[in-house]
Coordinates of C-alpha atoms and ligand atoms in Angstrom, one line a residue:
M11 CA -73.6 -13.0 2.3
C12 CA -72.1 -15.6 4.6
G13 CA -73.8 -17.0 7.5
I14 CA -72.3 -18.3 10.8
V15 CA -73.7 -20.5 13.6
G16 CA -71.8 -21.7 16.7
Y17 CA -73.0 -23.9 19.6
V18 CA -71.7 -25.5 22.8
G19 CA -74.2 -27.4 25.1
K20 CA -75.7 -30.4 26.3
N21 CA -76.9 -31.6 22.9
Q22 CA -75.2 -33.0 19.8
A23 CA -74.0 -29.9 17.9
A24 CA -73.8 -30.9 14.3
P25 CA -77.7 -31.5 13.7
I26 CA -78.1 -28.0 15.5
L27 CA -75.5 -26.4 13.3
L28 CA -77.1 -27.7 10.1
D29 CA -80.6 -26.6 11.2
G30 CA -79.2 -23.1 12.0
L31 CA -77.4 -22.9 8.8
A32 CA -80.6 -23.8 6.8
K33 CA -82.5 -20.9 8.2
L34 CA -79.7 -18.7 7.0
E35 CA -80.1 -20.0 3.5
Y36 CA -82.2 -17.0 2.6
R37 CA -78.8 -14.7 2.8
G38 CA -77.5 -16.7 -0.3
Y39 CA -74.5 -19.1 -0.4
D40 CA -72.6 -21.4 -2.6
S41 CA -71.0 -23.8 -0.1
A42 CA -71.2 -24.9 3.4
G43 CA -69.2 -26.4 6.3
I44 CA -68.9 -27.4 9.9
A45 CA -66.2 -27.9 12.3
N46 CA -66.7 -30.0 15.6
I47 CA -64.3 -31.1 18.2
V48 CA -64.4 -34.9 18.3
D49 CA -62.2 -36.7 20.9
G50 CA -59.8 -33.6 21.1
K51 CA -59.4 -33.3 17.5
I52 CA -61.1 -30.9 15.0
E53 CA -63.3 -32.6 12.5
I54 CA -64.1 -30.5 9.4
N55 CA -66.7 -31.4 6.9
K56 CA -67.4 -29.0 4.0
A57 CA -68.6 -29.0 0.4
K58 CA -69.5 -26.7 -2.4
G59 CA -73.0 -26.4 -3.3
K60 CA -76.3 -26.7 -1.4
L61 CA -76.5 -27.5 2.4
A62 CA -78.2 -30.8 1.4
V63 CA -74.7 -31.7 0.0
L64 CA -73.0 -31.3 3.2
S65 CA -76.0 -32.9 5.2
D66 CA -75.8 -36.0 3.0
L67 CA -72.1 -36.1 3.8
V68 CA -72.5 -36.2 7.4
D69 CA -75.9 -37.8 7.6
G70 CA -77.6 -35.1 9.1
G71 CA -74.6 -34.8 11.6
S72 CA -76.1 -37.6 13.5
K73 CA -72.7 -39.4 13.5
I74 CA -70.5 -36.4 14.8
D75 CA -70.1 -37.3 18.3
S76 CA -69.5 -33.7 19.7
T77 CA -71.5 -31.1 21.7
I78 CA -69.5 -28.2 20.3
G79 CA -69.0 -26.6 16.9
I80 CA -69.0 -23.7 14.5
G81 CA -70.8 -23.8 10.9
H82 CA -70.8 -21.6 8.0
T83 CA -72.5 -21.0 4.6
R84 CA -70.2 -19.2 2.4
W85 CA -71.1 -16.5 -0.3
A86 CA -67.8 -16.3 -2.4
T87 CA -65.8 -13.2 -2.4
H88 CA -61.9 -13.9 -2.5
G89 CA -61.7 -17.4 -4.3
K90 CA -64.3 -19.2 -6.5
P91 CA -67.0 -21.6 -4.8
S92 CA -65.1 -24.7 -4.0
D93 CA -64.5 -27.4 -1.4
E94 CA -61.1 -25.9 -0.5
N95 CA -62.4 -22.4 -0.3
S96 CA -65.4 -23.2 2.0
H97 CA -65.0 -22.6 5.6
P98 CA -64.3 -23.8 8.3
H99 CA -60.4 -23.1 7.6
M100 CA -57.9 -24.7 10.0
A101 CA -54.5 -23.7 11.2
E102 CA -51.8 -25.8 10.0
G103 CA -51.1 -27.5 13.4
G104 CA -54.7 -28.6 13.7
K105 CA -55.3 -26.7 16.9
F106 CA -57.6 -24.1 15.5
A107 CA -60.5 -23.8 13.1
I108 CA -62.3 -20.6 12.2
V109 CA -65.5 -19.5 10.2
H110 CA -65.4 -15.8 9.1
N111 CA -68.2 -13.5 7.5
G112 CA -66.9 -10.2 6.2
I113 CA -63.8 -9.2 4.2
I114 CA -60.4 -9.0 5.7
E115 CA -59.2 -5.9 3.8
N116 CA -55.3 -6.3 4.5
Y117 CA -55.2 -10.1 3.9
I118 CA -52.8 -9.7 0.9
E119 CA -50.2 -8.2 3.5
L120 CA -50.9 -10.7 6.2
K121 CA -50.8 -13.6 3.9
A122 CA -47.4 -12.6 2.4
N123 CA -46.0 -12.2 5.9
L124 CA -47.3 -15.7 6.8
V125 CA -46.1 -17.1 3.6
A126 CA -42.7 -15.7 4.2
S127 CA -42.6 -17.2 7.6
G128 CA -43.1 -20.7 6.0
V129 CA -47.1 -20.9 6.1
Q130 CA -48.7 -23.1 3.6
F131 CA -52.3 -21.8 2.7
K132 CA -54.9 -24.4 1.4
S133 CA -57.5 -21.9 0.1
E134 CA -57.7 -18.8 -2.0
T135 CA -59.7 -16.8 0.7
D136 CA -58.9 -13.9 2.8
S137 CA -60.3 -15.7 5.9
E138 CA -57.7 -18.4 6.2
V139 CA -55.3 -15.7 7.2
V140 CA -57.4 -15.6 10.7
A141 CA -56.6 -19.5 11.5
H142 CA -53.0 -19.1 10.8
L143 CA -52.6 -15.8 12.7
L144 CA -54.3 -17.6 15.8
E145 CA -51.9 -20.3 15.8
K146 CA -48.9 -17.5 15.4
H147 CA -50.2 -15.7 18.4
Y148 CA -51.1 -18.4 20.8
E149 CA -49.3 -18.9 23.9
G150 CA -51.7 -20.9 25.9
D151 CA -54.4 -18.1 26.5
L152 CA -57.1 -18.4 24.0
L153 CA -58.7 -14.9 24.6
A154 CA -55.1 -13.4 24.5
A155 CA -54.5 -15.0 21.1
V156 CA -57.9 -13.7 19.8
K157 CA -57.3 -10.3 20.8
K158 CA -53.8 -10.2 19.4
T159 CA -55.1 -11.6 15.9
V160 CA -58.0 -9.3 15.6
E161 CA -55.6 -6.2 16.4
H162 CA -53.9 -7.2 13.0
L163 CA -57.2 -7.5 11.0
E164 CA -58.7 -4.7 9.0
G165 CA -62.0 -4.8 7.6
S166 CA -65.3 -6.3 8.8
Y167 CA -65.6 -9.7 10.4
A168 CA -67.7 -12.0 12.3
L169 CA -65.6 -14.8 13.6
G170 CA -66.4 -18.0 15.3
I171 CA -63.3 -20.0 16.6
V172 CA -62.7 -23.4 18.1
C173 CA -59.4 -24.5 19.7
T174 CA -58.6 -28.3 20.6
D175 CA -56.9 -27.0 23.9
Y176 CA -60.6 -26.1 25.0
P177 CA -63.1 -28.6 23.8
D178 CA -65.6 -27.1 26.1
R179 CA -65.7 -23.6 24.8
F180 CA -65.6 -21.5 21.8
V181 CA -64.8 -17.8 21.0
A182 CA -66.6 -15.4 18.6
V183 CA -65.7 -11.9 17.6
R184 CA -67.8 -9.1 15.9
R185 CA -66.6 -6.2 14.0
S186 CA -68.7 -4.5 11.3
S187 CA -70.3 -7.6 10.4
P188 CA -73.7 -9.2 12.1
L189 CA -73.4 -11.7 14.9
I190 CA -75.6 -12.2 17.9
V191 CA -75.6 -14.5 20.9
G192 CA -78.2 -16.7 22.0
I193 CA -78.5 -18.2 25.5
S194 CA -80.6 -21.3 26.8
D195 CA -80.4 -23.9 29.6
E196 CA -79.4 -26.4 26.9
G197 CA -76.5 -24.5 25.5
N198 CA -75.4 -21.3 24.1
F199 CA -75.1 -20.1 20.4
V200 CA -73.7 -17.5 18.1
A201 CA -75.4 -16.7 14.8
S202 CA -75.4 -14.0 11.9
D203 CA -79.2 -13.6 12.4
I204 CA -81.9 -14.6 14.8
P205 CA -83.7 -17.2 12.6
A206 CA -80.7 -19.5 12.9
I207 CA -81.4 -20.0 16.8
L208 CA -85.1 -19.3 17.1
A209 CA -86.0 -22.9 17.3
Y210 CA -83.9 -23.1 20.5
T211 CA -84.1 -19.8 22.4
R212 CA -85.5 -16.4 22.0
K213 CA -83.1 -14.8 24.6
I214 CA -80.2 -13.0 22.7
Y215 CA -77.5 -10.5 23.3
H216 CA -76.7 -7.8 20.8
L217 CA -73.0 -7.3 20.5
N218 CA -71.2 -4.0 20.0
D219 CA -68.3 -3.5 17.4
G220 CA -65.1 -5.1 18.7
D221 CA -66.8 -7.3 21.2
I222 CA -65.3 -10.7 21.8
V223 CA -67.5 -13.5 23.3
D224 CA -66.4 -16.4 25.3
L225 CA -69.0 -19.3 25.2
Y226 CA -69.3 -22.3 27.4
A227 CA -72.4 -24.9 27.8
D228 CA -73.5 -23.0 30.8
S229 CA -72.2 -19.5 30.5
V230 CA -71.2 -16.6 28.2
K231 CA -68.8 -13.9 29.0
I232 CA -68.5 -10.8 26.8
Y233 CA -65.5 -8.7 26.5
D234 CA -64.6 -5.4 24.6
S235 CA -61.7 -5.3 22.3
E236 CA -59.2 -4.8 25.4
L237 CA -60.8 -7.9 27.1
N238 CA -62.6 -5.8 29.8
P239 CA -65.7 -7.5 30.8
V240 CA -69.0 -6.0 29.3
M241 CA -72.4 -6.3 30.8
K242 CA -75.2 -6.8 28.6
Q243 CA -79.1 -6.9 29.0
V244 CA -80.8 -10.0 27.8
E245 CA -83.1 -9.2 25.0
V246 CA -86.2 -11.4 24.1
V247 CA -87.2 -11.7 20.5
T248 CA -90.8 -11.2 19.7
W249 CA -90.7 -11.4 16.0
D250 CA -92.1 -14.4 14.0
V251 CA -89.8 -16.5 12.0
K252 CA -90.6 -15.2 8.8
A253 CA -90.1 -11.5 9.5
A254 CA -86.6 -12.6 11.2
E255 CA -85.4 -14.1 7.8
K256 CA -85.3 -10.6 6.6
G257 CA -83.6 -9.4 9.7
G258 CA -86.8 -7.8 10.7
Y259 CA -87.6 -6.0 7.2
D260 CA -90.9 -6.4 5.5
C261 CA -89.1 -7.4 2.2
F262 CA -85.4 -7.8 0.7
M263 CA -85.6 -4.7 -1.3
H264 CA -85.9 -2.4 1.9
K265 CA -83.2 -4.4 3.6
E266 CA -81.0 -4.3 0.6
I267 CA -81.6 -0.4 0.4
E268 CA -80.6 -0.2 3.8
E269 CA -77.6 -2.4 3.3
Q270 CA -76.0 0.0 1.0
P271 CA -73.6 1.9 3.3
R272 CA -72.2 -1.5 4.2
A273 CA -72.2 -2.6 0.6
L274 CA -70.4 0.6 -0.6
H275 CA -67.9 0.6 2.2
D276 CA -66.9 -3.1 1.6
T277 CA -66.5 -2.2 -2.0
I278 CA -64.5 1.1 -2.0
S279 CA -62.3 0.9 1.2
P280 CA -60.3 -2.2 0.0
R281 CA -59.6 -0.5 -3.0
I282 CA -57.8 2.6 -1.6
D283 CA -54.4 2.0 0.1
E284 CA -52.9 4.0 2.7
Q285 CA -50.9 6.1 0.3
G286 CA -54.1 7.3 -1.3
K287 CA -53.7 5.2 -4.4
I288 CA -56.3 2.8 -6.1
V289 CA -55.5 -0.7 -6.0
L290 CA -57.9 -2.6 -8.4
D291 CA -57.3 -6.2 -7.4
G292 CA -57.9 -8.6 -10.2
V293 CA -57.0 -5.9 -12.8
N294 CA -53.9 -5.9 -14.9
L295 CA -54.2 -2.7 -16.8
T296 CA -51.0 -1.1 -17.2
K297 CA -50.2 2.8 -18.1
E298 CA -49.4 1.4 -21.8
D299 CA -52.6 -0.5 -22.0
I300 CA -54.6 2.4 -21.2
E301 CA -52.5 4.5 -23.5
K302 CA -53.2 2.1 -26.1
C303 CA -56.8 1.8 -25.7
D304 CA -58.5 4.3 -28.3
K305 CA -62.2 3.4 -27.4
I306 CA -64.0 1.9 -24.5
Y307 CA -67.4 0.2 -24.9
I308 CA -69.5 -0.2 -21.7
V309 CA -72.0 -3.2 -22.4
A310 CA -74.8 -4.2 -20.0
C311 CA -78.5 -4.5 -19.4
G312 CA -81.1 -2.8 -17.3
S313 CA -79.8 -1.0 -14.2
A314 CA -76.2 -2.3 -15.1
Y315 CA -76.5 -0.4 -18.3
H316 CA -77.8 2.8 -16.6
V317 CA -74.3 2.6 -14.7
G318 CA -72.6 2.5 -17.8
I319 CA -74.3 6.0 -18.7
V320 CA -72.8 7.5 -15.5
G321 CA -69.5 5.6 -16.7
K322 CA -69.5 7.3 -20.0
Y323 CA -69.8 10.9 -18.5
T324 CA -67.3 10.1 -15.9
I325 CA -64.6 8.2 -17.9
E326 CA -64.8 10.5 -20.8
K327 CA -64.5 13.7 -18.5
L328 CA -61.5 12.3 -16.7
T329 CA -59.7 10.5 -19.4
R330 CA -60.6 12.1 -22.5
K331 CA -61.0 8.5 -24.0
P332 CA -64.2 8.0 -26.1
V333 CA -66.8 5.8 -24.5
E334 CA -69.7 4.2 -25.9
V335 CA -72.6 2.7 -23.7
D336 CA -74.4 -0.2 -25.4
L337 CA -77.3 -2.3 -24.3
A338 CA -75.8 -5.9 -24.6
S339 CA -78.9 -7.1 -26.6
E340 CA -78.1 -4.4 -29.2
F341 CA -74.4 -4.8 -29.0
R342 CA -74.4 -8.5 -30.1
Y343 CA -76.3 -8.0 -33.3
R344 CA -75.2 -4.4 -34.6
D345 CA -71.6 -5.1 -36.0
P346 CA -69.9 -2.7 -33.6
I347 CA -66.4 -1.3 -34.4
V348 CA -64.1 -3.3 -32.1
N349 CA -60.5 -4.3 -32.4
E350 CA -57.4 -5.1 -30.0
N351 CA -57.3 -1.3 -29.1
T352 CA -60.8 -1.6 -27.5
L353 CA -61.4 -2.0 -23.9
M354 CA -64.8 -3.5 -23.3
I355 CA -66.2 -2.9 -19.6
I356 CA -68.9 -5.5 -19.0
I357 CA -71.2 -4.7 -16.1
S358 CA -73.4 -7.5 -14.4
Q359 CA -74.7 -8.3 -10.9
S360 CA -75.4 -11.8 -11.4
G361 CA -72.6 -12.6 -14.0
E362 CA -74.9 -14.7 -16.1
T363 CA -77.1 -12.4 -18.1
A364 CA -77.4 -14.1 -21.3
D365 CA -77.1 -11.1 -23.6
T366 CA -74.3 -9.6 -21.6
L367 CA -72.3 -12.8 -21.8
A368 CA -73.0 -13.1 -25.7
A369 CA -71.8 -9.6 -26.1
L370 CA -68.6 -10.2 -24.0
K371 CA -68.0 -13.3 -26.2
E372 CA -68.5 -11.2 -29.4
G373 CA -66.3 -8.5 -28.2
K374 CA -63.7 -10.9 -27.3
R375 CA -63.7 -12.6 -30.4
M376 CA -63.3 -9.1 -32.3
G377 CA -60.2 -8.8 -30.0
A378 CA -61.3 -6.4 -27.3
R379 CA -59.8 -6.6 -23.8
I380 CA -62.5 -7.6 -21.4
L381 CA -62.7 -5.9 -17.9
S382 CA -65.9 -6.9 -15.9
I383 CA -67.7 -5.5 -12.8
V384 CA -69.5 -8.5 -11.4
N385 CA -71.0 -9.3 -8.1
V386 CA -71.4 -13.3 -8.2
V387 CA -67.9 -14.7 -7.8
G388 CA -67.0 -17.5 -10.4
S389 CA -70.0 -16.5 -12.5
S390 CA -69.6 -17.0 -16.3
I391 CA -68.9 -13.5 -17.0
A392 CA -66.2 -13.3 -14.3
N393 CA -64.7 -16.7 -15.9
E394 CA -64.8 -15.2 -19.5
S395 CA -63.0 -11.9 -18.6
D396 CA -59.5 -10.8 -18.8
D397 CA -59.9 -8.8 -15.7
V398 CA -62.7 -9.1 -13.1
L399 CA -63.7 -6.4 -10.3
Y400 CA -65.8 -7.7 -7.8
T401 CA -68.5 -5.5 -6.1
W402 CA -68.8 -6.8 -2.7
A403 CA -72.5 -6.2 -2.3
G404 CA -73.3 -9.7 -0.9
P405 CA -76.2 -11.5 -2.3
E406 CA -78.9 -9.6 -3.8
I407 CA -82.3 -11.2 -3.4
A408 CA -84.9 -8.8 -4.4
V409 CA -85.7 -8.8 -8.2
A410 CA -85.0 -5.1 -8.4
T411 CA -81.3 -4.2 -8.0
T412 CA -80.4 -1.7 -5.5
K413 CA -77.2 -2.4 -3.6
A414 CA -75.4 -4.0 -6.9
Y415 CA -76.3 -0.9 -8.9
S416 CA -74.8 1.4 -5.9
T417 CA -71.5 -0.7 -5.7
Q418 CA -71.3 -0.8 -9.6
L419 CA -71.3 2.9 -9.6
S420 CA -68.6 3.1 -7.1
M421 CA -66.5 0.6 -9.3
I422 CA -66.9 2.9 -12.3
Y423 CA -65.7 6.0 -10.2
L424 CA -62.6 4.0 -9.1
I425 CA -61.9 2.6 -12.6
A426 CA -62.3 6.2 -14.0
L427 CA -59.9 7.8 -11.4
Y428 CA -57.6 4.8 -11.9
M429 CA -57.4 5.4 -15.4
A430 CA -56.9 9.2 -15.1
D431 CA -54.1 8.6 -12.6
K432 CA -52.2 6.1 -14.7
L433 CA -52.5 8.7 -17.8
G434 CA -51.4 11.5 -15.6
M435 CA -54.5 13.4 -16.2
I436 CA -55.3 14.0 -12.6
S437 CA -52.9 15.6 -10.1
E438 CA -51.8 13.7 -6.6
E439 CA -53.9 16.2 -4.8
E440 CA -57.1 16.1 -6.7
L441 CA -57.0 12.3 -6.9
R442 CA -56.7 12.3 -2.9
S443 CA -59.6 14.8 -2.5
N444 CA -61.7 12.7 -4.8
L445 CA -60.8 9.5 -3.2
S446 CA -61.5 11.0 0.3
A447 CA -65.0 12.2 -1.0
L448 CA -65.5 8.7 -2.3
L449 CA -64.6 6.9 1.0
D450 CA -67.4 9.2 2.7
V451 CA -70.2 8.4 0.2
P452 CA -71.3 5.2 2.4
N453 CA -71.6 7.6 5.4
L454 CA -73.7 10.0 3.2
V455 CA -75.9 7.1 2.1
E456 CA -76.6 6.2 5.6
E457 CA -77.4 9.8 6.5
I458 CA -79.9 10.1 3.3
I459 CA -81.6 6.8 4.3
K460 CA -82.4 7.9 7.8
K461 CA -83.4 11.5 7.0
N462 CA -85.6 10.9 4.2
D463 CA -87.3 7.6 5.1
P464 CA -90.3 9.2 6.8
I465 CA -90.4 11.9 3.9
V466 CA -90.5 9.6 1.0
R467 CA -92.9 7.3 2.8
E468 CA -95.2 10.2 3.0
L469 CA -94.7 11.2 -0.5
A470 CA -95.5 7.6 -1.7
E471 CA -98.9 8.0 0.3
K472 CA -99.7 11.1 -1.7
Y473 CA -98.7 10.0 -4.9
K474 CA -100.0 6.4 -4.9
E475 CA -102.9 6.9 -7.2
I476 CA -101.0 8.2 -10.2
D477 CA -100.7 6.4 -13.3
H478 CA -97.8 8.0 -15.0
A479 CA -94.5 9.7 -14.0
Y480 CA -91.7 11.5 -15.8
Y481 CA -88.2 11.8 -14.6
L482 CA -86.0 14.8 -15.9
G483 CA -82.3 15.5 -15.6
R484 CA -79.3 16.6 -17.5
N485 CA -75.9 15.0 -17.6
L486 CA -75.3 12.8 -14.6
D487 CA -78.6 13.6 -13.4
Y488 CA -80.2 12.3 -16.4
A489 CA -78.4 8.9 -16.1
V490 CA -79.8 8.7 -12.5
A491 CA -83.3 9.5 -14.0
M492 CA -83.1 6.5 -16.1
E493 CA -82.5 4.2 -13.1
A494 CA -85.0 6.0 -11.0
S495 CA -87.7 5.7 -13.4
L496 CA -87.0 2.0 -13.8
K497 CA -87.1 1.6 -10.1
L498 CA -90.6 2.9 -9.9
K499 CA -92.1 1.4 -12.8
E500 CA -90.8 -2.1 -12.2
V501 CA -91.9 -2.5 -8.6
S502 CA -95.0 -0.4 -8.4
Y503 CA -96.3 -0.7 -12.0
V504 CA -96.6 3.1 -12.5
H505 CA -95.8 3.8 -16.0
S506 CA -92.7 6.1 -15.9
E507 CA -90.3 7.5 -18.5
A508 CA -86.9 9.2 -18.0
Y509 CA -86.0 12.1 -20.2
A510 CA -82.9 14.3 -20.9
A511 CA -84.5 17.5 -19.5
G512 CA -83.9 19.4 -22.7
E513 CA -85.5 16.9 -24.7
L514 CA -89.1 16.9 -23.4
K515 CA -90.3 19.9 -25.3
H516 CA -89.5 18.0 -28.7
G517 CA -92.6 15.8 -28.2
T518 CA -93.3 14.3 -24.7
I519 CA -94.2 17.6 -23.1
S520 CA -97.8 17.1 -24.7
L521 CA -98.4 14.5 -22.1
I522 CA -98.1 16.7 -19.2
E523 CA -101.2 17.9 -17.8
Q524 CA -102.7 19.1 -14.4
D525 CA -101.0 16.9 -11.7
T526 CA -98.7 14.7 -13.9
L527 CA -95.9 13.6 -11.6
V528 CA -92.6 14.9 -12.6
V529 CA -89.4 14.1 -10.8
A530 CA -86.5 16.5 -11.5
L531 CA -83.1 15.8 -10.7
A532 CA -81.2 18.7 -10.5
S533 CA -77.7 18.5 -8.9
C534 CA -75.2 19.1 -11.8
S535 CA -74.4 22.9 -11.3
K536 CA -73.1 23.5 -14.9
V537 CA -76.6 23.0 -16.1
L538 CA -78.8 23.9 -13.1
E539 CA -80.2 27.0 -14.8
K540 CA -81.1 25.0 -17.9
T541 CA -82.7 22.3 -15.7
L542 CA -84.7 24.9 -13.7
S543 CA -86.1 26.4 -17.0
N544 CA -87.1 22.7 -18.0
I545 CA -88.9 22.2 -14.8
E546 CA -90.6 25.6 -14.9
E547 CA -91.9 24.5 -18.6
V548 CA -93.5 21.4 -16.9
K549 CA -94.8 23.2 -13.7
S550 CA -96.6 26.0 -15.8
R551 CA -98.3 23.1 -17.5
G552 CA -99.7 21.8 -14.2
A553 CA -97.2 19.3 -13.3
L554 CA -96.8 18.1 -9.7
V555 CA -93.0 18.5 -9.3
L556 CA -90.8 16.6 -6.9
T557 CA -87.0 17.9 -7.0
L558 CA -83.9 16.4 -5.7
T559 CA -81.0 18.7 -5.6
S560 CA -78.0 19.5 -3.5
E561 CA -78.0 21.4 -0.2
G562 CA -78.0 25.1 -1.0
N563 CA -80.0 25.1 -4.3
T564 CA -83.0 26.6 -2.9
A565 CA -83.8 28.2 -6.2
V566 CA -85.4 25.0 -7.1
E567 CA -88.1 25.8 -4.3
S568 CA -90.0 28.3 -6.6
V569 CA -90.8 25.7 -9.4
S570 CA -91.3 22.4 -7.1
D571 CA -94.0 21.2 -4.9
H572 CA -91.5 19.1 -2.9
V573 CA -87.9 19.2 -2.6
I574 CA -85.4 16.7 -1.3
Y575 CA -82.1 18.0 -0.5
L576 CA -79.1 15.9 -0.6
P577 CA -75.7 16.6 1.3
K578 CA -73.0 18.1 -0.7
T579 CA -70.2 15.8 -2.4
K580 CA -68.0 16.1 -5.5
E581 CA -70.5 16.4 -8.4
M582 CA -69.1 13.2 -9.8
F583 CA -70.4 11.1 -7.0
M584 CA -73.8 12.9 -6.9
P585 CA -75.5 9.7 -8.8
S586 CA -74.5 7.6 -5.6
L587 CA -76.7 9.9 -3.3
E588 CA -79.4 10.8 -5.8
V589 CA -80.4 7.2 -6.5
V590 CA -81.0 6.4 -2.9
P591 CA -84.2 8.5 -2.3
M592 CA -85.3 7.2 -5.9
Q593 CA -84.9 3.5 -4.8
M594 CA -87.0 4.3 -1.7
L595 CA -89.7 6.0 -3.7
G596 CA -90.1 3.1 -6.0
Y597 CA -90.3 0.8 -2.9
Y598 CA -92.7 3.0 -0.7
M599 CA -94.7 3.5 -3.9
A600 CA -94.9 -0.3 -4.3
I601 CA -95.9 -1.0 -0.7
A602 CA -98.6 1.8 -0.9
R603 CA -100.0 0.3 -4.0
G604 CA -100.1 -3.5 -2.5
C605 CA -97.5 -4.7 -4.9
D606 CA -95.2 -7.8 -4.4
V607 CA -91.9 -5.8 -3.9
D608 CA -89.4 -8.5 -4.1
K609 CA -90.9 -10.6 -7.0
P610 CA -92.5 -8.1 -9.2
R611 CA -94.9 -9.7 -12.0
N612 CA -93.2 -11.0 -15.1
L613 CA -89.5 -10.5 -14.0
A614 CA -86.7 -12.8 -13.0
K615 CA -83.5 -11.8 -10.9
S616 CA -81.2 -13.4 -13.4
V617 CA -82.0 -13.3 -16.9
T618 CA -80.3 -16.2 -18.5
V619 CA -82.4 -16.3 -21.8
E620 CA -82.3 -13.9 -24.7
Ligands
F6R726 C1 -83.6 -3.9 -12.7 C2 -82.6 -4.8 -12.7 C3 -82.2 -5.3 -13.9 C4 -80.8 -5.9 -14.2 C5 -80.6 -6.4 -15.5 C6 -79.0 -6.9 -15.5 O1 -83.7 -3.4 -11.1 O2 -82.1 -5.7 -11.6 O3 -82.4 -4.4 -15.0 O4 -80.0 -4.8 -13.7 O5 -81.3 -7.6 -15.7 O6 -78.8 -7.9 -14.6 P1 -77.3 -8.3 -14.1 O7 -76.7 -7.1 -13.5 O8 -77.5 -9.5 -13.4 O9 -76.6 -8.7 -15.7

């Protein structure tokens, strides 16, 4: 996730910006840059790689003679990590420089218009449009130009803007991306997060969506999006620095669970246009390509493999194309049947998992077309693929995946619907209604987190002494059961297994005894009665049953000790809702059992060895 710092004050700006960016390193980044106004001109220094590379380039900022500047650490989304794609970005005339955190969803259209009017772009980023739009709309009034520019932007953004006509002030804007203002006698700041400025001040303003901030060395003015002045209360930060780096959360897994509504929104909404059509940027799959494809393999590891199981159910149902899901470590050595009519969907958060990368290369060698779903821009898997779809989850730091899994799921739904649409297997009306439900998933996830946080915490306290847990489900519920079980075992060290609910009686039911925890996922209406019978089977053998189901399925109450009801949505999207309380259960169980949630024993975030 990008990080922004801005400063104007009595002191040299560059060292303050570099220090602030260092405090934002925890957010993850692949390049960094700063812009300062020096002798009436904008000086930009930026570099791919660690902050130390930039710091060395500018001698820790000591030689940049300026008391104003904006800084940025970039987590690549649009365009690979490179010097050119690093922020700040400058308008052609050199009057404006900007830093941006977020995603400008309509940048393709904005860029096309700017290019048509003769503007030359220097980077592949979505952000650069902002610098050029500012120049276009500037008629001598900085705030008016900012207002006009942001009126054209769709998506999420936190912006820092400097303009050579005003060497004593800079402007910042916030919409759906984090940004706070810090005030002190030595100068004023903006930052993506509190740690960046905690060494200088504890006095901050929180901003509302749409707020525009005008910062001088000795004053800060805040306006709403219509440029009406806004009065804010100063808040005093009492957190310690360590807590602040996690945005006030106790650990990254918790933070990342709660970031899911934002991550889902950023991944889904830019892929649905105003006409209600799916736009898969980076994918060149035509109707003919899809018709030609006679087999789809989904290949991945761990949680990403569990996304693949949802993919199998969903793609087969919507397109009637056969889908096989393979663990990458198996696929690469098992002589699979692949040819030029095979589409291989590779799923990976890191884009560097050794087995997944090797399976991709094997599939490619055998003639398959490779479509990958990846979170890290410019990663090896992305580079090796024919088509890449990025999940815009932002950097995932906790070892146990949460927001990457959820955004991968949403990409799978979009791919399935896209293919069905291209093949003419879904009506316009059905597609529209599915997409409208998908767009609502981030809101439902937010609702689930809010409602269930105290409930799941209490359940974890109750269950914290257990040694074993069994997760049951049928159909899509089974796919989620696998992920739910992994979430529990990897962070809380409780032994757990997932079973297709109908399979338990073929052996494993012998392990069910008094107070064995069974978590039943029971949302698929087609098989609800069957799942209820399976729950009954374990209940009558003494199991302690926690059931997850959709609102209205009250029949589950008679066979459950606890029920978590989830809001209704299209059944296809239920995995996106079900997984959230399951991630929370893993997390709260780990906390209750005193485990190191973010770094479970023996695990690494990116598995780059076989
Ligand atoms: C579990 C988890 C892992 C990863 C797996 C694949 O919480 O995070 O199972 O899903 O190691 O990693 P990527 O997606 O980076 O290929």
